[in-house]
Coordinates of C-alpha atoms in Angstrom, one line a residue:
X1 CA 9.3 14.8 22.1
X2 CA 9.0 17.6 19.4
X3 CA 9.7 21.1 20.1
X4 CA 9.2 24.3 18.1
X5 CA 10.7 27.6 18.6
X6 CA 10.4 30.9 17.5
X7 CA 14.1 32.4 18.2
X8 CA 14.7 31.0 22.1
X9 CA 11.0 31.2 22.9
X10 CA 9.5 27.2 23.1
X11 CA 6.4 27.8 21.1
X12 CA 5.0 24.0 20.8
X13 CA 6.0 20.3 21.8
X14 CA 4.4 16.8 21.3
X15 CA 4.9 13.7 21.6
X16 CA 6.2 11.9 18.5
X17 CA 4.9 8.6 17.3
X18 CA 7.8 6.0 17.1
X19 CA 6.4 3.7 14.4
X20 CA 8.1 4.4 11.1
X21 CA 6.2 6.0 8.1
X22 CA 3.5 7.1 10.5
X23 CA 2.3 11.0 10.6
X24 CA 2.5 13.1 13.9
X25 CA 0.1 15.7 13.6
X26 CA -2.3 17.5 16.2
X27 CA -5.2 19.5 14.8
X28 CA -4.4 22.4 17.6
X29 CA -1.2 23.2 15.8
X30 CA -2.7 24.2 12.8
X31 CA -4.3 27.3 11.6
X32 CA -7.9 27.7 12.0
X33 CA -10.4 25.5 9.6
X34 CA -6.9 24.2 7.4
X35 CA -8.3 20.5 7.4
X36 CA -12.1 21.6 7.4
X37 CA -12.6 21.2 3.4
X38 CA -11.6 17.4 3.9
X39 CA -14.1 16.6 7.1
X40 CA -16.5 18.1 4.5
X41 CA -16.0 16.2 1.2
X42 CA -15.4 13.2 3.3
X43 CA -18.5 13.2 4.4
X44 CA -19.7 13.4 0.6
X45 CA -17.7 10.7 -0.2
X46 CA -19.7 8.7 2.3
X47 CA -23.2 9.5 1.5
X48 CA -22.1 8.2 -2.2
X49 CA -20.5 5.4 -1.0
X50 CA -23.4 4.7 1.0
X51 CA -25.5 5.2 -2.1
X52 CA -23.6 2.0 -3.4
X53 CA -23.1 -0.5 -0.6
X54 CA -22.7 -0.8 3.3
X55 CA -19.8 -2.7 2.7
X56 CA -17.9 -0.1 1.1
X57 CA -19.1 2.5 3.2
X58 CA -17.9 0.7 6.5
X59 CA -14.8 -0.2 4.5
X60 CA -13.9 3.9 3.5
X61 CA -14.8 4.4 7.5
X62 CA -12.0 1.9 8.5
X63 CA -9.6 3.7 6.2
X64 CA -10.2 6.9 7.5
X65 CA -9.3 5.6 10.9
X66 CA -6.5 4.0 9.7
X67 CA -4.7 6.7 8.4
X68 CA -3.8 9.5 10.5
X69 CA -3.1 12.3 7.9
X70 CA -6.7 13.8 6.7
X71 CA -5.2 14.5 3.0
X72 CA -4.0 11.0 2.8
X73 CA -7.2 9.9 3.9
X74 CA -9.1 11.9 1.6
X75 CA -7.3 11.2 -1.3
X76 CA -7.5 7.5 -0.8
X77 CA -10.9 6.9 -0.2
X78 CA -11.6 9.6 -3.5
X79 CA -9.6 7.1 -5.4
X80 CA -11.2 3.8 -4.1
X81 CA -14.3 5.3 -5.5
X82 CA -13.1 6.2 -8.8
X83 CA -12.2 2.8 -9.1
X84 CA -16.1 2.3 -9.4
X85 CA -15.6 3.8 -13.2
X86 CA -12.8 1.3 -14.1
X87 CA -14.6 -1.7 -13.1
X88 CA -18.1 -1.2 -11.7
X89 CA -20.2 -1.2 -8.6
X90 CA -20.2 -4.9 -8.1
X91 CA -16.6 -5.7 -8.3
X92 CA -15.9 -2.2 -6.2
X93 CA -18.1 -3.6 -3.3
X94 CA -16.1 -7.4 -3.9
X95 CA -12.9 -6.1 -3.1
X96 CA -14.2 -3.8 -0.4
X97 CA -15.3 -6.8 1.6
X98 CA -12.5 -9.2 0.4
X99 CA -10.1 -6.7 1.3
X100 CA -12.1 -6.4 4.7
X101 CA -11.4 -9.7 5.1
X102 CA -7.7 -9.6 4.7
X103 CA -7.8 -6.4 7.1
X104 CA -5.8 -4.6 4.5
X105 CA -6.8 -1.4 4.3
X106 CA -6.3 1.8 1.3
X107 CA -6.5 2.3 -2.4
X108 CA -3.8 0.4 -3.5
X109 CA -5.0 -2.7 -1.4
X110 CA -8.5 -2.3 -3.4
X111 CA -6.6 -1.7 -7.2
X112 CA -4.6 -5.1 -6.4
X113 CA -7.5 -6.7 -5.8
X114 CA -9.9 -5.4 -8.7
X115 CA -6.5 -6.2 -10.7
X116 CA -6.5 -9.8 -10.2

């Protein structure tokens, strides 16, 4: 359990996740509207990704599950996208759904596969 204090007042505690390399966060602990910009261009990201394929789109929606950090999340599914410059639409949704299919999930599991 994690506990914050200000001098010898106990100001906050949580539970902490166990699993290694994970993030524990709670959205109460936070100032006011401090992740709100990323709920927002997330959502942008998946109208375009919608604009491309279902498949990515349901794919960008499992990695945002996935990870539990809102910046992580945000930046990977920006940079899954970007990979649509790189090597087109076509390919982007291929490795969407092949990396579906492997159930690994995040940008550098898309860049290995559009890199093979």
């Amino acid at each position: 359990m994690k506990r914050t204090f200000c001098g010898l007042n106990l100001v906050a505690t949580h539970d902490r996740c166990d699993i290694p390399y994970t993030y524990t966060w709670k959205k109460e602990h936070n100032l006011p509207g401090h992740y709100g910009p990323y709920d927002k261009d997330l959502e942008e990201l998946f109208k375009r990704a919608a604009g491309m394929d279902n498949i990515v789109l349901d794919y960008l929606h499992e990695v945002d599950a996935r990870m539990q950090y809102p910046p992580k999340s945000f930046s990977s599914c920006r940079g899954i996208l970007s990979l649509e410059k790189k090597y087109g639409t076509d390919r982007l949704v291929a490795a969407c759904a092949c990396a579906t299919m492997k159930t690994v999930y995040g940008y550098q599991a898309v860049k290995e596969i559009l890199g093979r």
